[in-house]
PDB file of C-alpha atoms and ligand atoms in Angstrom:
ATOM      1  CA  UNK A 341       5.108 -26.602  16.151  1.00 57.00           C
ATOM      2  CA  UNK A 342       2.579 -23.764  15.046  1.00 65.00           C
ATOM      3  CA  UNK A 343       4.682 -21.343  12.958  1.00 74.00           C
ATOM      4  CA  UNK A 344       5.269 -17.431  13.714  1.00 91.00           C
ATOM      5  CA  UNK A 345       3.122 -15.017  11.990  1.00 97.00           C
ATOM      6  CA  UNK A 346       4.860 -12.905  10.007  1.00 98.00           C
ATOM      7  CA  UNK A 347       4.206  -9.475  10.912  1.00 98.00           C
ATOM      8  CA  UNK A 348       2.935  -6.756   8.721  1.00 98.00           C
ATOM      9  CA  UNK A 349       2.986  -2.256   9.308  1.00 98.00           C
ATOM     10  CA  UNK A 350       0.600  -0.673   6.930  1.00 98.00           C
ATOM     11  CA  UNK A 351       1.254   3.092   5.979  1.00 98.00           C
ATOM     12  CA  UNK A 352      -1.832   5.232   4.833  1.00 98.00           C
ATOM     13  CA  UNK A 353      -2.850   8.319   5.037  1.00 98.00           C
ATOM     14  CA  UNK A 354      -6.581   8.300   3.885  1.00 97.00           C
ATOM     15  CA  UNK A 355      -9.792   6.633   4.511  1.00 97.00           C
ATOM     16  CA  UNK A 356      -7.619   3.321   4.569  1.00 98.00           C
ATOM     17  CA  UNK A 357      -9.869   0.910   2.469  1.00 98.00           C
ATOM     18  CA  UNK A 358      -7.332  -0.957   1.286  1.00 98.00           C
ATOM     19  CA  UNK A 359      -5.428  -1.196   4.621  1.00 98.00           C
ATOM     20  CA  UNK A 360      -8.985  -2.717   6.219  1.00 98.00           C
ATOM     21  CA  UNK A 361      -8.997  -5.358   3.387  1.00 98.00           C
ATOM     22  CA  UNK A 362      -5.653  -6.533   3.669  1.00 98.00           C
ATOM     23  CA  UNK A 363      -6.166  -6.396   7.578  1.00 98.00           C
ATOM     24  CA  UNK A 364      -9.389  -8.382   7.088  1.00 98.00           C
ATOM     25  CA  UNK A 365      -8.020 -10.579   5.173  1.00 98.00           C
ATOM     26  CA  UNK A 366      -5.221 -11.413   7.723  1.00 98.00           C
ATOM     27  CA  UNK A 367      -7.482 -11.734  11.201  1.00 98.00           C
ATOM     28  CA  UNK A 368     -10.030 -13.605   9.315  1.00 98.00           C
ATOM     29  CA  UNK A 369      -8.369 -16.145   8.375  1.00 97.00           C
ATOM     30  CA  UNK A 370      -6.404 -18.354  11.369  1.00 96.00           C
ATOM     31  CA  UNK A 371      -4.039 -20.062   8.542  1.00 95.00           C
ATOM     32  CA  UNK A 372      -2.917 -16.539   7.153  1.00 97.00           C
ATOM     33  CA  UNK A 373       0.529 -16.987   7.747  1.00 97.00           C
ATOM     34  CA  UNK A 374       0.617 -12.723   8.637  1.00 98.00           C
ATOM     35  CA  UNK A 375      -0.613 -10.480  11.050  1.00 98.00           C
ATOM     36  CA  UNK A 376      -1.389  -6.416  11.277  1.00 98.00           C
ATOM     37  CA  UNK A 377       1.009  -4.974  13.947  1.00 98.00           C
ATOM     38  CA  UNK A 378       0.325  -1.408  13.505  1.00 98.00           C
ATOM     39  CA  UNK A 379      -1.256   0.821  11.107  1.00 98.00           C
ATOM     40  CA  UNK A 380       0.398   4.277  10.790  1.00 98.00           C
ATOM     41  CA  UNK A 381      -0.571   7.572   9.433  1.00 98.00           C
ATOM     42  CA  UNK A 382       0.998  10.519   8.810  1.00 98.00           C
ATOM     43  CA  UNK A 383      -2.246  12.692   9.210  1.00 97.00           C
ATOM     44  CA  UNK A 384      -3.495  12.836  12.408  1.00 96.00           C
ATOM     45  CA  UNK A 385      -7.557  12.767  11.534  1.00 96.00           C
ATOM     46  CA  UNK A 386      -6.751  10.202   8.581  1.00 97.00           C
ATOM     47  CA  UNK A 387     -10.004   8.260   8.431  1.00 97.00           C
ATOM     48  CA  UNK A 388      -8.453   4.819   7.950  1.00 98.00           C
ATOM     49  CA  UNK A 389      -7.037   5.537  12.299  1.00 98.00           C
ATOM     50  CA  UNK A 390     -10.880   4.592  13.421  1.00 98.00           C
ATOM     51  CA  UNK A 391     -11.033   1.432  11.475  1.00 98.00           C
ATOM     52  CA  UNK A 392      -7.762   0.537  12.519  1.00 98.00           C
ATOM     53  CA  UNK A 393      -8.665   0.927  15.756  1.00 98.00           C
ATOM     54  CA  UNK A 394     -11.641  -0.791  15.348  1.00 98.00           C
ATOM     55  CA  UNK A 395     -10.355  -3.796  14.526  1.00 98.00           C
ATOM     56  CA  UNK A 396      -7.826  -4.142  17.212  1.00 98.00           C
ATOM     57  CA  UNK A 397      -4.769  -3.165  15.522  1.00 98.00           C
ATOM     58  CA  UNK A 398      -2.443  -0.828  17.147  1.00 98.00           C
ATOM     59  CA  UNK A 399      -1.847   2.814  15.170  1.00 98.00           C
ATOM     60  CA  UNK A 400       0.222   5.382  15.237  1.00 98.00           C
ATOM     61  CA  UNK A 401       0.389   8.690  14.017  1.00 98.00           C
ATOM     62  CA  UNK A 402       3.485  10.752  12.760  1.00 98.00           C
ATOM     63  CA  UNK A 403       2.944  13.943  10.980  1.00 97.00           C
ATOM     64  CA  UNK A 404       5.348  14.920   8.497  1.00 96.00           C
ATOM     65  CA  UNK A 405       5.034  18.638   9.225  1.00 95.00           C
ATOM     66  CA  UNK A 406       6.900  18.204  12.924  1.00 96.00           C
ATOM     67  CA  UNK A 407       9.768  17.623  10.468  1.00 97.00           C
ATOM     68  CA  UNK A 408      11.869  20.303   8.505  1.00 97.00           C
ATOM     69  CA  UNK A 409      13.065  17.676   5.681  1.00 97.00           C
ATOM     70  CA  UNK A 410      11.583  14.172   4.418  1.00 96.00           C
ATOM     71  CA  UNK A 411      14.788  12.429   5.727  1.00 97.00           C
ATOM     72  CA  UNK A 412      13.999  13.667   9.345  1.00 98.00           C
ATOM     73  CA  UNK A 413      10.320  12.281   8.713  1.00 98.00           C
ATOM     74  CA  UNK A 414      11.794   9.052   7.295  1.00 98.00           C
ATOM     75  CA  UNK A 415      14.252   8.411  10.056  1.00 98.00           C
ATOM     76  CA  UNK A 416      11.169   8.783  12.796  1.00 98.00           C
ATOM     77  CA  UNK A 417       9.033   6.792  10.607  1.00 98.00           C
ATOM     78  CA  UNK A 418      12.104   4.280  11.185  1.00 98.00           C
ATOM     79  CA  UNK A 419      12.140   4.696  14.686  1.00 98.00           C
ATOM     80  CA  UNK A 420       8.453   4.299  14.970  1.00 98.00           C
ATOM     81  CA  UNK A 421       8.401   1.099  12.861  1.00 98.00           C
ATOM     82  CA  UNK A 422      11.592  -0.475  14.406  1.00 98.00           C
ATOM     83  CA  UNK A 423       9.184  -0.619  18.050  1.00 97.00           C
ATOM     84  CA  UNK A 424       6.473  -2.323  15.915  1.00 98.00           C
ATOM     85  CA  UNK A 425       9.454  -4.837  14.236  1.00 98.00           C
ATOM     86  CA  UNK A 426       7.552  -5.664  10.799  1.00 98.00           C
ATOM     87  CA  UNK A 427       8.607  -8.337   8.541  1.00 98.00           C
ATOM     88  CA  UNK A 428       6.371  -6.496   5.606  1.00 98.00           C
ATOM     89  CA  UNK A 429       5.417  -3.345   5.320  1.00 98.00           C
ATOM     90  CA  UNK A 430       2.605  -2.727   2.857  1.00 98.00           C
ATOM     91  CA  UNK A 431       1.860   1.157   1.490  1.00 98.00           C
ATOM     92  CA  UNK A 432      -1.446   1.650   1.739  1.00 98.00           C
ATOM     93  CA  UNK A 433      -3.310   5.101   0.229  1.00 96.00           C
ATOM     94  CA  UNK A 434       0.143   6.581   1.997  1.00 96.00           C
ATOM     95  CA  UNK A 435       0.559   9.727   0.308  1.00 94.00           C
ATOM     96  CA  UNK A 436       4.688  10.857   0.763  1.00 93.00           C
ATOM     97  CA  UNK A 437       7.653  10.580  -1.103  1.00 91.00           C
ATOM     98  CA  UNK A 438       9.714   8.473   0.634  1.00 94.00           C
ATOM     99  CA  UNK A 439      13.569   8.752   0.653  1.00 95.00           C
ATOM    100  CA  UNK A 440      16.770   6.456   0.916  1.00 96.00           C
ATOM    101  CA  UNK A 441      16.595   7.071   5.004  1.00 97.00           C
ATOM    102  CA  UNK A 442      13.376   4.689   4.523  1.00 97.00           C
ATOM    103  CA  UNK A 443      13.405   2.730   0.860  1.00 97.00           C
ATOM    104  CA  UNK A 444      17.112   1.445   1.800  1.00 96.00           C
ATOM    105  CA  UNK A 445      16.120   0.762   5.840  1.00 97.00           C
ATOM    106  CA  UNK A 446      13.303  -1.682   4.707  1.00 97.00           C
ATOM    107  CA  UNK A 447      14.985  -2.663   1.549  1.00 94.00           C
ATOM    108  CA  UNK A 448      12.964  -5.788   0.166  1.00 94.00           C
ATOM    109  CA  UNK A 449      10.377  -5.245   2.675  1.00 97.00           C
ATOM    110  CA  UNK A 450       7.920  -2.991   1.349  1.00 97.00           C
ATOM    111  CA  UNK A 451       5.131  -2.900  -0.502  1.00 97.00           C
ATOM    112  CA  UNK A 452       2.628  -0.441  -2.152  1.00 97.00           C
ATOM    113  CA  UNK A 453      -0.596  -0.364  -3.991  1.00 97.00           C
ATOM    114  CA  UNK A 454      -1.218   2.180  -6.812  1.00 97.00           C
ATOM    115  CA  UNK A 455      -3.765   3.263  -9.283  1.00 97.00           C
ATOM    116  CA  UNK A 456      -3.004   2.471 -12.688  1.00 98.00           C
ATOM    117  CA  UNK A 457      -1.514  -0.315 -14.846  1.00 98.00           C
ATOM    118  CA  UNK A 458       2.197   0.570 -14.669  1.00 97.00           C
ATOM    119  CA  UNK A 459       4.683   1.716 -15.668  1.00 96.00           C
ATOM    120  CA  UNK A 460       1.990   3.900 -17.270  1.00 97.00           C
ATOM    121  CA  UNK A 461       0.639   7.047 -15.008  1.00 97.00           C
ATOM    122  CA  UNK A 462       3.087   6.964 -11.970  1.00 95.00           C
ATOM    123  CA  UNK A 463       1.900   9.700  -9.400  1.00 93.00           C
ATOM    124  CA  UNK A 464      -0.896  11.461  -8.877  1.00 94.00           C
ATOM    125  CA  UNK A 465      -4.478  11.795 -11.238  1.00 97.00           C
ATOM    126  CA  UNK A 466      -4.021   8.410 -12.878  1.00 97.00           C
ATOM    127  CA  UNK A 467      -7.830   8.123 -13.767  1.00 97.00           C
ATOM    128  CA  UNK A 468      -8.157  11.253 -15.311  1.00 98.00           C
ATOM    129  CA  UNK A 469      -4.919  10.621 -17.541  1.00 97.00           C
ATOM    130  CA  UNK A 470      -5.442   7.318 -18.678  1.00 98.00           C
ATOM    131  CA  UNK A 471      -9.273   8.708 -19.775  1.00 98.00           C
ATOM    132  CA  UNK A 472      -7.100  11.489 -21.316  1.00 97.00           C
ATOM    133  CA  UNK A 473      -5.038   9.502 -23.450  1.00 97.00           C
ATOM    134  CA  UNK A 474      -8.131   7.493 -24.682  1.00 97.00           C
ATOM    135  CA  UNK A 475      -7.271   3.449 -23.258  1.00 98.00           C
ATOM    136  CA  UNK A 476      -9.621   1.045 -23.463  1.00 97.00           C
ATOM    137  CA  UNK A 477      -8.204  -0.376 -20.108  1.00 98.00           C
ATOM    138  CA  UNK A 478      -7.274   0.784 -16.652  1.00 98.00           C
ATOM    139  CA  UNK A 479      -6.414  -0.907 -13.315  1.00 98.00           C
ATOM    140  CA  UNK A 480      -3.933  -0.871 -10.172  1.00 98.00           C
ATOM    141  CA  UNK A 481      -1.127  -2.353  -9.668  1.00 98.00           C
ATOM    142  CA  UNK A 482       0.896  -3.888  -6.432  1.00 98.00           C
ATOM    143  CA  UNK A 483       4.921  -3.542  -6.896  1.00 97.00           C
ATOM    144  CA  UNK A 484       7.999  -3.596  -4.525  1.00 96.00           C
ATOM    145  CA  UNK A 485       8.985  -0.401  -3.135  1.00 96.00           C
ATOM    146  CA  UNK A 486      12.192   1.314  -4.486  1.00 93.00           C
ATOM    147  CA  UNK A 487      13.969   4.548  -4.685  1.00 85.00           C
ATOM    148  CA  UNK A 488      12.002   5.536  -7.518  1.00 81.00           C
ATOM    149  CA  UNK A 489       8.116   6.528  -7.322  1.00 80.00           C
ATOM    150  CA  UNK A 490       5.508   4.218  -8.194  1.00 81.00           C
ATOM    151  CA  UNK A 491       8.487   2.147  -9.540  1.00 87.00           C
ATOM    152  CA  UNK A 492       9.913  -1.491  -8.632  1.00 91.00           C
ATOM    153  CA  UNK A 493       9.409  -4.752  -9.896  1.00 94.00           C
ATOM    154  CA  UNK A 494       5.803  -5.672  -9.922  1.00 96.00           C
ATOM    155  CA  UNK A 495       3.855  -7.933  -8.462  1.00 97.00           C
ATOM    156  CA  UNK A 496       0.790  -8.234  -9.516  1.00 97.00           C
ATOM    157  CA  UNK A 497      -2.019  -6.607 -11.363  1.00 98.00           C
ATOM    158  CA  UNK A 498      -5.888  -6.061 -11.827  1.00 98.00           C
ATOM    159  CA  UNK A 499      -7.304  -4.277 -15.017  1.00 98.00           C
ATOM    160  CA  UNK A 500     -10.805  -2.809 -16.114  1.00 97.00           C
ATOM    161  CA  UNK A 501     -12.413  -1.462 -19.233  1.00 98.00           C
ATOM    162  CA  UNK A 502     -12.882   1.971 -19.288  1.00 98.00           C
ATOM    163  CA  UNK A 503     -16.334   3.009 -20.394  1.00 97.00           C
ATOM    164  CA  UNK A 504     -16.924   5.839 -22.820  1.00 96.00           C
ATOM    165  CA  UNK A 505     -18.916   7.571 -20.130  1.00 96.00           C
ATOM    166  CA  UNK A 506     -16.246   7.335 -17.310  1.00 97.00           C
ATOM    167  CA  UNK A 507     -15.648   9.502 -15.576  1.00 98.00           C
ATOM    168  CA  UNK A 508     -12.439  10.293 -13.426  1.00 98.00           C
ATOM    169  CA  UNK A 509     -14.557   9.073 -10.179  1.00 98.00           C
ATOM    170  CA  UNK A 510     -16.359   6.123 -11.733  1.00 98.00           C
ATOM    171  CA  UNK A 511     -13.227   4.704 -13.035  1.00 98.00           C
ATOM    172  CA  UNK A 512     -11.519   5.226  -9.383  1.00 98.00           C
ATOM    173  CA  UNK A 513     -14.581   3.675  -7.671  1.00 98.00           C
ATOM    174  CA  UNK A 514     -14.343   0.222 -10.113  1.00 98.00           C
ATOM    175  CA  UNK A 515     -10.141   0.368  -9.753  1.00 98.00           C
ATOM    176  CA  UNK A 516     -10.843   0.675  -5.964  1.00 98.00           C
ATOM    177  CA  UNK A 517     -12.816  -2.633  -5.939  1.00 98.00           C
ATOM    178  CA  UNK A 518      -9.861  -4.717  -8.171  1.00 98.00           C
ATOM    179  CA  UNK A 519      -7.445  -2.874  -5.507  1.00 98.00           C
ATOM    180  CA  UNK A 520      -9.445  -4.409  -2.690  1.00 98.00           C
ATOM    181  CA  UNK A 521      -9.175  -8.098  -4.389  1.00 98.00           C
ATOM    182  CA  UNK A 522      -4.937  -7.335  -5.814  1.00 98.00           C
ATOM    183  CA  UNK A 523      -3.520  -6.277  -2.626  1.00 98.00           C
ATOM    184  CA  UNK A 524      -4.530  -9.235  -0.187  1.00 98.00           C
ATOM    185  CA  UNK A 525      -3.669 -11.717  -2.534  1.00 98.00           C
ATOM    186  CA  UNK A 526      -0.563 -10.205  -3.410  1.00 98.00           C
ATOM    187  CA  UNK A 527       0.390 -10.266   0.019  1.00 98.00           C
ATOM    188  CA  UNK A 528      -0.255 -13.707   0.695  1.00 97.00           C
ATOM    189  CA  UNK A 529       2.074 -14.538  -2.505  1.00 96.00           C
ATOM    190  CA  UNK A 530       4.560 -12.453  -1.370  1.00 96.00           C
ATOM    191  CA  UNK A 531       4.628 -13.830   2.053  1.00 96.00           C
ATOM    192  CA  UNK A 532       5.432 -17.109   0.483  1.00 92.00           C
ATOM    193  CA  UNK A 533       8.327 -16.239  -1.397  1.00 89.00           C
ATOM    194  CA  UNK A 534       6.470 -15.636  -4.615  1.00 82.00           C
ATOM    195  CA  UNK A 535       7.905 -13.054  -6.340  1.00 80.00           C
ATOM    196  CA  UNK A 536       6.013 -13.979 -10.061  1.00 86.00           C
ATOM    197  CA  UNK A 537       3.189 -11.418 -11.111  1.00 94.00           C
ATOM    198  CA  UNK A 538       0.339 -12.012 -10.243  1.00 95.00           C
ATOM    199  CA  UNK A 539      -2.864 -11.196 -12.763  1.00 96.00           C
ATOM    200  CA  UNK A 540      -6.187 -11.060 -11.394  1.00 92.00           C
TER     201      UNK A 540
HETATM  202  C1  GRF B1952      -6.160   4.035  -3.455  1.00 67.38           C
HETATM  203  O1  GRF B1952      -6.690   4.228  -4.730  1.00 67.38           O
HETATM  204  C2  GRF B1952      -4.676   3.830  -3.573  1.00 67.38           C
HETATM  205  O2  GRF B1952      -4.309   3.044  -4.653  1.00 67.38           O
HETATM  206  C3  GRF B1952      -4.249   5.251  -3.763  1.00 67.38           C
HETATM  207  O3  GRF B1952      -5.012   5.988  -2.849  1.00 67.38           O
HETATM  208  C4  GRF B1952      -6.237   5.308  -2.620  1.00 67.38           C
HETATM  209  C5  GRF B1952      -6.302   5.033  -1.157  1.00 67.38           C
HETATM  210  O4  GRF B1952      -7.526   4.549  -0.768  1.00 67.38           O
HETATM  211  N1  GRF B1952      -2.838   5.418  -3.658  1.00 67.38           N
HETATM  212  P1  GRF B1952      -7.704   3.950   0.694  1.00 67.38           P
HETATM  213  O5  GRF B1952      -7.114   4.957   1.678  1.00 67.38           O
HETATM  214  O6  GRF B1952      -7.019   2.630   0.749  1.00 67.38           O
HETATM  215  O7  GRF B1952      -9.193   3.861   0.841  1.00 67.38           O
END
């Protein structure tokens, strides 16, 4: 008997990069044991909606201004996401603060990508800081998504040298292209239980 696919919501709000890798990575492959159900944004022109669409995968779009707190947002997010019934949901470049209406909903579930080697430079400007403080090394980092930002127990990580003529942009541009390797094979990990980190 041919197993169910598991089925996997990705959040962004951007120009969705890493949400067409992991979907790539997913319809490409007929043994992947996932597939993309829906890609949502919260911002209505969000570049990453065309490619989503592109490929066939069903999007939605919820803007978080339409809602006076981030727990009214979170509960429609829940709404919107109980239709699409995902077994994983995977952050992806999705840029809010998300609250105990959503963490503890999909508690276990979720997934997101960020910018740096944590725990160092949670939030926002990670390039810039980690040029700041003088490392040698940078990279991104997958972990599961808790109550805390950019927090929960990771899952995997990708590092680079920094160059001493880095900028903020350069670095982003080579961390993009470790992100683009780290999430999709994080995914498939997770999706089989692994819960080790992962070090690409
Ligand atoms: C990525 O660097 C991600 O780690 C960060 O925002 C960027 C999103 O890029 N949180 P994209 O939308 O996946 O292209």
């Amino acid at each position: 008997m041919k197993a169910e696919k598991k089925r996997v919501a990705i959040l962004i709000s951007g120009g969705g990069s890493n949400m067409v890798t992991l979907a790539q990575d997913m319809l490409g492959d007929p043994m992947h044991p996932a597939a993309p159900v829906l890609v949502l944004s919260n911002i209505a022109d969000a570049g990453g909606l065309a490619k989503a669409r592109d490929l066939d995968i069903p999007t939605a779009v919820l803007d978080h201004k339409a809602y006076d707190t981030r727990e009214d947002f979170d509960a429609a997010l829940n709404d919107t996401l109980r239709h699409a019934a995902p077994d994983v949901i995977c952050l992806a470049g999705f840029m809010r603060i998300l609250t105990p209406v959503f963490v503890d909903a999909w508690e276990g579930r979720v997934l997101n990508i960020h910018p740096s080697l944590l725990p160092k430079y949670k939030g926002l400007n990670t390039h810039a800081r980690a040029i700041e403080a003088g490392d040698n090394e940078a990279g991104c980092s997958v972990h599961r998504v808790t109550a805390g930002l950019d927090d929960g127990p990771l899952l995997g990580q990708a590092s680079v040298p920094i160059q001493a003529d880095d900028t903020p942009d350069s670095l982003a541009k080579r961390v993009l292209v470790q992100e683009h390797r780290l999430y999709p094979a994080v995914l498939r990990h997770f999706l089989t239980g692994e819960r080790g980190l992962l070090r690409l």
